[in-house]
Coordinates of C-alpha atoms and ligand atoms in Angstrom, one line a residue:
X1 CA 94.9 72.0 126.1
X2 CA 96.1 69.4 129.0
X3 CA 93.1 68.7 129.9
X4 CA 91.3 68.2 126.3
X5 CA 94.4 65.7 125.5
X6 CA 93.9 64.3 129.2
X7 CA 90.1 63.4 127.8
X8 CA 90.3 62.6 124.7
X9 CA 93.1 59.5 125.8
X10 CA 90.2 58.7 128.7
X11 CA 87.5 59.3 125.6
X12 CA 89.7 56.4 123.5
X13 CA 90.0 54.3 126.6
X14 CA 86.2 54.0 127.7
X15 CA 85.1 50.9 126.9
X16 CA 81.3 52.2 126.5
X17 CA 80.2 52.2 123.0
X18 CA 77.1 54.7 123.9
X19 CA 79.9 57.1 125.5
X20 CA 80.2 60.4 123.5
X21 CA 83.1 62.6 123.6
X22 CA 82.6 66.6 124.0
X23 CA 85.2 68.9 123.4
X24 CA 86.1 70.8 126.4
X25 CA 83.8 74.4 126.8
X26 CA 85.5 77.4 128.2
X27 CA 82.9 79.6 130.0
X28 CA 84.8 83.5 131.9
X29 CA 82.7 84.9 134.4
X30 CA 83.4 87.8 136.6
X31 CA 83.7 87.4 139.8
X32 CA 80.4 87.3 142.4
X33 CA 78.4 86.6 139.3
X34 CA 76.5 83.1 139.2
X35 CA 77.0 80.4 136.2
X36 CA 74.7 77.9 134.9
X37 CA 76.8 74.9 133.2
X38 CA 74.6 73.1 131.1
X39 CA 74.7 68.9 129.5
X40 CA 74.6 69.0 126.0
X41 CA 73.4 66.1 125.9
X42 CA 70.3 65.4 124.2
X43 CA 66.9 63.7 125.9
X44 CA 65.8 63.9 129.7
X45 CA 68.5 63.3 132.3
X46 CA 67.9 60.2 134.5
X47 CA 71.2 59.9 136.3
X48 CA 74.0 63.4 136.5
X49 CA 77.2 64.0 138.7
X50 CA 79.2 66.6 139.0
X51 CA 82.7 66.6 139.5
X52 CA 85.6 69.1 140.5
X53 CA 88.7 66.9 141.2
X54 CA 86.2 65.5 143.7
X55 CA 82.3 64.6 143.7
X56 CA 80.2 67.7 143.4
X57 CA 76.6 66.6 143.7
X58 CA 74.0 64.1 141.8
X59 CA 70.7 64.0 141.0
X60 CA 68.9 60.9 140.7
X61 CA 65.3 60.3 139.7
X62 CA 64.7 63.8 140.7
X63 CA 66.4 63.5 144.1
X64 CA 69.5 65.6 144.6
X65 CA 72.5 64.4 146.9
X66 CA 75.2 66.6 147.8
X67 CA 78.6 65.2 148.4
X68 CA 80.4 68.8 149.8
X69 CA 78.9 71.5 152.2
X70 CA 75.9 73.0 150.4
X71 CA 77.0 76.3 151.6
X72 CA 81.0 76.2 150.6
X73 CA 79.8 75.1 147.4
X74 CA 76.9 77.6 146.9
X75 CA 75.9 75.0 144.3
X76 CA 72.8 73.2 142.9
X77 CA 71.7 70.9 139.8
X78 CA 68.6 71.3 137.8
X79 CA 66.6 68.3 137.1
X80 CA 67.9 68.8 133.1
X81 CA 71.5 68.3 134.7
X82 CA 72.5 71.9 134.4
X83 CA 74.7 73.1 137.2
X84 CA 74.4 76.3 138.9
X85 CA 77.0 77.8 141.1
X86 CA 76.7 81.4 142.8
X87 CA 78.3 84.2 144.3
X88 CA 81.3 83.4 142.5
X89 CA 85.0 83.3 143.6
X90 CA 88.1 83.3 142.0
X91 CA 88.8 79.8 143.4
X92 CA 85.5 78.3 141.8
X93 CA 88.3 78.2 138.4
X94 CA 88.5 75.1 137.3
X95 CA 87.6 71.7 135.6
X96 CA 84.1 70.6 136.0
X97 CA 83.0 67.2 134.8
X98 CA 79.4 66.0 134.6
X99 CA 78.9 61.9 133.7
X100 CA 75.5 61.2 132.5
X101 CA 73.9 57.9 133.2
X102 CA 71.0 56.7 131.3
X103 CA 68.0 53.9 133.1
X104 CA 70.2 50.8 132.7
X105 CA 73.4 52.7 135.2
X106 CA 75.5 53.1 131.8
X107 CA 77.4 55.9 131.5
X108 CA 76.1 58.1 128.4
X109 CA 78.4 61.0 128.2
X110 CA 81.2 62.7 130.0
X111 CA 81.2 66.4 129.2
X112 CA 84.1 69.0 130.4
X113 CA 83.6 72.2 131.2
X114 CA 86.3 74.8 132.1
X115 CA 85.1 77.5 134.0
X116 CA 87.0 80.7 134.7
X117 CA 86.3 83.4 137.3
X118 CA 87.7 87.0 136.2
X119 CA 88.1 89.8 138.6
X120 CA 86.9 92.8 136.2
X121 CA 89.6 95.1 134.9
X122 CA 90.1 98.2 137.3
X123 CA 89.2 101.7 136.1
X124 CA 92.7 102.5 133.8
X125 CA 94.4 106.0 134.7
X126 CA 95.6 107.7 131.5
X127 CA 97.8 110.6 131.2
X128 CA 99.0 112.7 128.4
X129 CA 100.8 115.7 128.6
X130 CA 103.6 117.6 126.3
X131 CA 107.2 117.2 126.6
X132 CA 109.6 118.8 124.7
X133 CA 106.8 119.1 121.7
X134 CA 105.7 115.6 121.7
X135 CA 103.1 113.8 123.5
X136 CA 104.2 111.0 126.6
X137 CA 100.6 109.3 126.9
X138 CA 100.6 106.9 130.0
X139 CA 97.9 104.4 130.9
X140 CA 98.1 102.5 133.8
X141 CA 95.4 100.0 135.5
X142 CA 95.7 100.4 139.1
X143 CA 96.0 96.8 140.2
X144 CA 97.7 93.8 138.8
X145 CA 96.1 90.9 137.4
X146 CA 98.6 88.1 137.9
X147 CA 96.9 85.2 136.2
X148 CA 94.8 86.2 133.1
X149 CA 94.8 88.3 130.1
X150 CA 95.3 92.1 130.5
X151 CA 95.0 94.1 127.5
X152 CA 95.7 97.6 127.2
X153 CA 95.2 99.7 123.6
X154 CA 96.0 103.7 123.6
X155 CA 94.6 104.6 120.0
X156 CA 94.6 108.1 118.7
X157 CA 93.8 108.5 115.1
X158 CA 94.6 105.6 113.7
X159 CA 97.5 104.3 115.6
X160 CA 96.8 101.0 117.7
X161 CA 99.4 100.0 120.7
X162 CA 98.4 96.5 122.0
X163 CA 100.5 95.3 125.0
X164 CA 99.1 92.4 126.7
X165 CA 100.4 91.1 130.2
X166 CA 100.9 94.3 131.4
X167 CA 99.7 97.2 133.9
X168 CA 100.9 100.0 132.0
X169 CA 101.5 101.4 129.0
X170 CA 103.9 104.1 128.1
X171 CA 105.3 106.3 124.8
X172 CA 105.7 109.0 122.9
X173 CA 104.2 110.8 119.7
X174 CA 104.3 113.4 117.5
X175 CA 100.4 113.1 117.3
X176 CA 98.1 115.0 119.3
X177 CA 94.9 114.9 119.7
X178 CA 92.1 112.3 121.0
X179 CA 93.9 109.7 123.1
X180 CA 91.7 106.4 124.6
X181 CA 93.2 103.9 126.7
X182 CA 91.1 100.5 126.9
X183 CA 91.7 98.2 129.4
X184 CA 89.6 94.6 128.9
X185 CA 90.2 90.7 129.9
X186 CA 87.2 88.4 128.4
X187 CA 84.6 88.9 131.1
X188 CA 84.8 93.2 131.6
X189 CA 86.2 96.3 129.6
X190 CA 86.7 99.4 130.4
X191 CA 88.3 102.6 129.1
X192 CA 90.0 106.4 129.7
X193 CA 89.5 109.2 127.1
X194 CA 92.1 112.5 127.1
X195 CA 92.1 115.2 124.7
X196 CA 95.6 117.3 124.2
X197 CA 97.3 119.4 122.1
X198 CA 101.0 120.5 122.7
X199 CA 101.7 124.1 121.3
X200 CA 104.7 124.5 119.7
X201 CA 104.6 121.3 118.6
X202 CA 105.2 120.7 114.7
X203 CA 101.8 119.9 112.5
X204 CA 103.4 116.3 111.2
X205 CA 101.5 117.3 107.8
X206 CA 103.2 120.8 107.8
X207 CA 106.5 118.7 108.4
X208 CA 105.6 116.4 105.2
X209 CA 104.8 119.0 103.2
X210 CA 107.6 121.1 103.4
X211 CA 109.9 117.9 103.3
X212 CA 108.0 117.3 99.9
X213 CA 108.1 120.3 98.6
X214 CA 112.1 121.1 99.3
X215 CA 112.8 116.9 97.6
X216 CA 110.5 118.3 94.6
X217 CA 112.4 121.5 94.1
X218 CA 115.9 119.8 94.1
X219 CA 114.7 117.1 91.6
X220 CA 113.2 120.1 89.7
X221 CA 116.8 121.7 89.3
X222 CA 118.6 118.1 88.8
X223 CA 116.4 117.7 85.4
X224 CA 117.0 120.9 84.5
X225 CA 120.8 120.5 84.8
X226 CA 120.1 117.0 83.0
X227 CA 118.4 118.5 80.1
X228 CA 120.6 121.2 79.6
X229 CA 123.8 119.1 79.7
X230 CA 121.5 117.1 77.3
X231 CA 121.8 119.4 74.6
X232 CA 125.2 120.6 74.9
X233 CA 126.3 116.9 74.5
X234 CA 124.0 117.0 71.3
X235 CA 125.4 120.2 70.1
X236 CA 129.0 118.7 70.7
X237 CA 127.9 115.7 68.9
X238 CA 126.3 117.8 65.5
X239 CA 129.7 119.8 65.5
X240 CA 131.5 116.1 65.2
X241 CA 129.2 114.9 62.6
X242 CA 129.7 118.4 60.6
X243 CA 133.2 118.2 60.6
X244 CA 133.1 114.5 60.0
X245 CA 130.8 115.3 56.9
X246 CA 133.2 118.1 55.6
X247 CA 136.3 115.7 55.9
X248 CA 134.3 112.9 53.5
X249 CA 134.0 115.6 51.2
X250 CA 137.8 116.4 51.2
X251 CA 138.6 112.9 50.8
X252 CA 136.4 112.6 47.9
X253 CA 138.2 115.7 46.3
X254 CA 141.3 114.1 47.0
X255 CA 140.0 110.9 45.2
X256 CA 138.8 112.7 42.4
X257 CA 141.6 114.7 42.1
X258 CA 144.0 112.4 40.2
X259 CA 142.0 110.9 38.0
X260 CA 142.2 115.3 37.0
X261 CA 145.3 115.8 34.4
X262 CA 146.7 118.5 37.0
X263 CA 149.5 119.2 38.7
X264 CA 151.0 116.7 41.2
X265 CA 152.5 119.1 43.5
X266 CA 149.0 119.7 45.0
X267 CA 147.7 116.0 45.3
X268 CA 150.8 116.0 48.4
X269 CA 149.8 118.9 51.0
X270 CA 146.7 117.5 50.9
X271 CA 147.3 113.7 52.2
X272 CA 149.3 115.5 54.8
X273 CA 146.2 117.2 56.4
X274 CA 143.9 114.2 56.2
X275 CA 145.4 112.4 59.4
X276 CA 145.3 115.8 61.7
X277 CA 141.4 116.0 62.0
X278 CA 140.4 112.3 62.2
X279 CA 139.4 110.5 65.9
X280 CA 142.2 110.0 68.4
X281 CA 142.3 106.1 67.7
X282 CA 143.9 106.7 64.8
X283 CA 146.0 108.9 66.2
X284 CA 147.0 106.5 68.7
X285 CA 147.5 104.2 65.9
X286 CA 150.2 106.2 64.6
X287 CA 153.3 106.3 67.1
X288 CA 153.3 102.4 67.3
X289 CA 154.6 102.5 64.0
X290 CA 158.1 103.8 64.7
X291 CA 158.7 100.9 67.3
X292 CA 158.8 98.3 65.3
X293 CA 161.6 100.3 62.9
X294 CA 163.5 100.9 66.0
X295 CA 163.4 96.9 67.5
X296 CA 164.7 96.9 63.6
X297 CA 167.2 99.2 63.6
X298 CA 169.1 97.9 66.8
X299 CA 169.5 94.3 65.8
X300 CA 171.0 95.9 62.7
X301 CA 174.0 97.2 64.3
X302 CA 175.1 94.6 66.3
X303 CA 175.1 93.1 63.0
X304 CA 177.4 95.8 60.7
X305 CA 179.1 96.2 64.0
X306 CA 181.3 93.2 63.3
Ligands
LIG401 C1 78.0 90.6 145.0 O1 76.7 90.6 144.4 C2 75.7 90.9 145.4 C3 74.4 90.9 144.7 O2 74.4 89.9 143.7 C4 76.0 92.3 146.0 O3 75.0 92.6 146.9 C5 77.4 92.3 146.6 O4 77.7 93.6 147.0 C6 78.4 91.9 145.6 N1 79.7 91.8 146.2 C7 80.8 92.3 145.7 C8 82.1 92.2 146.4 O5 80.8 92.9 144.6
LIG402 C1 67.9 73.8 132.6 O1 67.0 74.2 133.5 C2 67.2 75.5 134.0 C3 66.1 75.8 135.1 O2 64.9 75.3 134.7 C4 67.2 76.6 132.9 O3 67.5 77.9 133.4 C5 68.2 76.2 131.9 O4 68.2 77.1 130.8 C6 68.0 74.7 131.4 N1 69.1 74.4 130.5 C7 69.0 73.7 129.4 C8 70.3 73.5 128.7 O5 67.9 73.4 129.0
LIG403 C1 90.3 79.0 148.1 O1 91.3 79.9 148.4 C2 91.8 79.8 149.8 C3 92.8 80.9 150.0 O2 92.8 81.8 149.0 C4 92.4 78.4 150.0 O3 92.8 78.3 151.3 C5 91.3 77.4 149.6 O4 91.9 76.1 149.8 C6 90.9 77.5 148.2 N1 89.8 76.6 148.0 C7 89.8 75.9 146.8 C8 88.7 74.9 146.7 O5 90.7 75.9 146.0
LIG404 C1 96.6 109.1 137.5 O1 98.0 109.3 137.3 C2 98.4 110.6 137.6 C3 99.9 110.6 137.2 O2 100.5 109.4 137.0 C4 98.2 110.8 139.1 O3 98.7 112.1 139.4 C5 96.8 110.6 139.4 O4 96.6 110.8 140.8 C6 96.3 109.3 139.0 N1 94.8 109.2 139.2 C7 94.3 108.1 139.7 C8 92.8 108.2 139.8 O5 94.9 107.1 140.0
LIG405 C1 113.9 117.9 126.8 O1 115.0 118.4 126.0 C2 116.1 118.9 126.8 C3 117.1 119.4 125.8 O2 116.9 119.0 124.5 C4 116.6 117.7 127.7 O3 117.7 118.2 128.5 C5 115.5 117.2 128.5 O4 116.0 116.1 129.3 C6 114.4 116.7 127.7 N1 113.3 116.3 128.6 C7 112.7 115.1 128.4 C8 111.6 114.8 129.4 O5 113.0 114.3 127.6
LIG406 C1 100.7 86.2 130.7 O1 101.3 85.8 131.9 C2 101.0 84.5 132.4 C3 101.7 84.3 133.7 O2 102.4 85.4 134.2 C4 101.4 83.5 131.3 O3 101.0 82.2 131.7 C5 100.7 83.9 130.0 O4 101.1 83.0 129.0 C6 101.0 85.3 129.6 N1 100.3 85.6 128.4 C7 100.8 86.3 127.4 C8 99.9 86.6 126.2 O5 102.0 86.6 127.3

C-alpha cells in the first residue's frame, strides 16, 4: 500500500507527458522456483532497467549490461524487457522497478512489481481423539512461518474453523466423524484427513430429538390445562348469565305486579330479595350509604347538646 502511494506521488510528480502509471502487481512464488516479471508495456522494448533499491541490469539495443554479480543475482532480461530471476530465495522479496525508454532516451513507463518468495506450508499434523465423549481435534504445522499468511481450516461436516497467523489449531466437539485440517499460504496447500468416532458419545440428533419431543409433550399438557380451564370459565360464565336472565324476569314480575289490584303485603318481601343476588359493585355500593347519616348524626349532637 506504501509503496503504491509512494508511486503514484512520484507518478504525479514526473514531468514526462508520455510517462504511464501502472498499478503495483503482486506476484507469490515458492521458494527455489524461478519468476519471469514481465513490461506491460505495449510495442518493442528499445531501452529497459531494472531496479531493486539499486540497479539490477539493462538491456540496450539488444545488448545486456549487468550492474550486480551475475551469479548473486541469478538474473537475466529478455530482449521484450521481461525479467527472469532463478533459484529463488526468500531474500529475492521485494520491490522491483523496470523504467522503459523509448529511441529518443525518454522515459516511457515506470512499472512496479512486488514480488514475494513463500517457503511452502509444512505437512500439518492432525490429531483427534475422544475425551470425556467429545472430540479434541488438533492440527499443528510443524514449523512457524513468521512473516506471511498461515491459514489453517479443520472442517468436519459442515463446520469451518479459520485461524490465520497461527501454527495450531485446537478445540472441542460434540461431532464425530471426518475431520481435515488444511494448511495453505498463496503459493502451496496442503492438508491432514482423520476419521473418528468416540463411543459413548451422545448422537447430537438423538439429543435434539428427545429435547424436542419432551418441549412438545409439556406444551401438549399446557393446552390441554388451557382448554379445559377454558371451558370451566365458560360454564361459570353461562351460570352468571342464567341467573342474570332469571333475576330480569323477577324484576319484571315485580314491575308488573302493582299495576295487579292485589295485595300489598307481597309487593315488600320481594324488593327485599332483589339486592341479595345482584354483582358485588352494588353491593359495595351499599355500606357507603350509612356514612354519610353518621358524619350527620354527630354534628347533630354537638348541636341539641347545648
Ligand atoms: C531446487 O530446485 C532444484 C531443481 O530446480 C532441485 O534440484 C533442488 O533440490 C531444489 N532445492 C531445494 C532446497 O528444494
Ligand atoms: C518475453 O520473452 C520471454 C522469452 O522469449 C517469454 O518467455 C515471455 O513470455 C515474454 N513475455 C511477454 C510479456 O511477452
Ligand atoms: C539475504 O539474507 C542474508 C542473511 O539471511 C543477508 O545477510 C543478506 O544481506 C540478504 N541479502 C539481501 C539482498 O537482502
Ligand atoms: C503428531 O502429533 C502427535 C501428537 O501431538 C504426535 O504424537 C506425533 O508424533 C506427531 N506426528 C508428527 C509426524 O509430527
Ligand atoms: C473428564 O471429566 C472428569 C470428570 O468429569 C474430569 O476430572 C477430567 O479432568 C476431564 N478430562 C478432561 C481431559 O477434560
Ligand atoms: C500476521 O502476523 C504478521 C506479523 O507477525 C502481521 O504483519 C500480519 O498483519 C498478521 N496477519 C493477520 C491476518 O493477522
Amino acid at each position: 500500500m506504501n509503496f503504491r502511494r509512494i508511486f503514484l506521488v512520484k507518478c504525479l510528480l514526473l514531468l514526462f507527458p508520455s510517462a504511464k502509471c501502472a498499478v503495483t502487481k503482486w506476484i507469490y512464488v515458492p521458494v527455489n522456483d524461478s519468476v519471469h516479471l514481465s513490461v506491460s508495456a505495449a510495442g518493442s522494448i528499445h531501452q529497459a532497467t531494472w531496479m531493486r533499491d539499486k540497479k539490477l541490469l539493462q538491456i540496450k539495443d539488444m545488448i545486456t549490461k549487468y550492474y550486480v554479480n551475475k551469479d548473486q543475482c541469478r538474473c537475466k532480461i529478455f530482449l521484450n524487457g521481461t525479467l527472469q530471476i532463478e533459484q529463488l530465495v526468500k531474500n529475492d522479496s521485494g520491490k522491483y522497478t523496470v523504467l522503459v525508454y523509448g529511441q529518443d532516451g525518454k522515459l516511457k513507463t515506470e512499472e512496479d512489481t512486488m514480488l514475494i518468495v513463500q517457503e511452502p506450508v509444512p505437512q500439518p499434523n492432525l490429531s483427534v481423539g475422544c475425551v470425556n465423549g467429545s472430540v479434541l481435534v488438533t492440527c499443528e504445522g510443524k514449523q512457524k512461518t513468521k512473516d506471511h499468511m498461515f491459514i489453517i481450516e479443520v472442517m468436519q461436516d459442515k463446520i469451518k474453523k479459520i485461524q490465520r497467523n497461527t501454527t495450531k489449531v485446537e478445540f472441542y466437539t460434540h461431532y464425530s466423524g471426518m475431520f481435515r485440517c488444511v494448511v495453505k499460504n498463496q503459493v502451496s496447500e496442503k492438508t491432514a484427513e482423520k476419521k473418528i468416532k468416540c463411543s459413548g458419545q451422545l448422537d447430537l440428533y438423538l439429543i435434539l430429538i428427545i429435547a424436542g419431543g419432551a418441549v412438545f409433550f409439556v406444551f401438549m399438557i399446557l393446552l390441554i390445562y388451557c382448554i379445559r380451564k377454558k371451558r370451566a370459565e365458560r360454564l361459570e360464565e353461562d351460570d352468571e348469565r342464567m341467573m342474570q336472565i332469571r333475576q330480569v324476569d323477577t324484576e319484571m314480575m315485580v314491575q308488573e305486579l302493582p299495576q295487579l289490584p292485589s295485595n300489598p303485603s307481597l309487593k315488600q318481601p320481594r324488593m327485599q330479595q332483589r339486592p341479595l343476588p345482584q354483582p358485588q359493585t352494588q353491593q359495595q355500593a351499599v355500606p357507603p350509604q350509612p356514612r354519610p347519616r353518621t358524619q350527620q348524626r354527630t354534628p347533630n349532637r354537638p348541636r341539641e347538646g347545648p
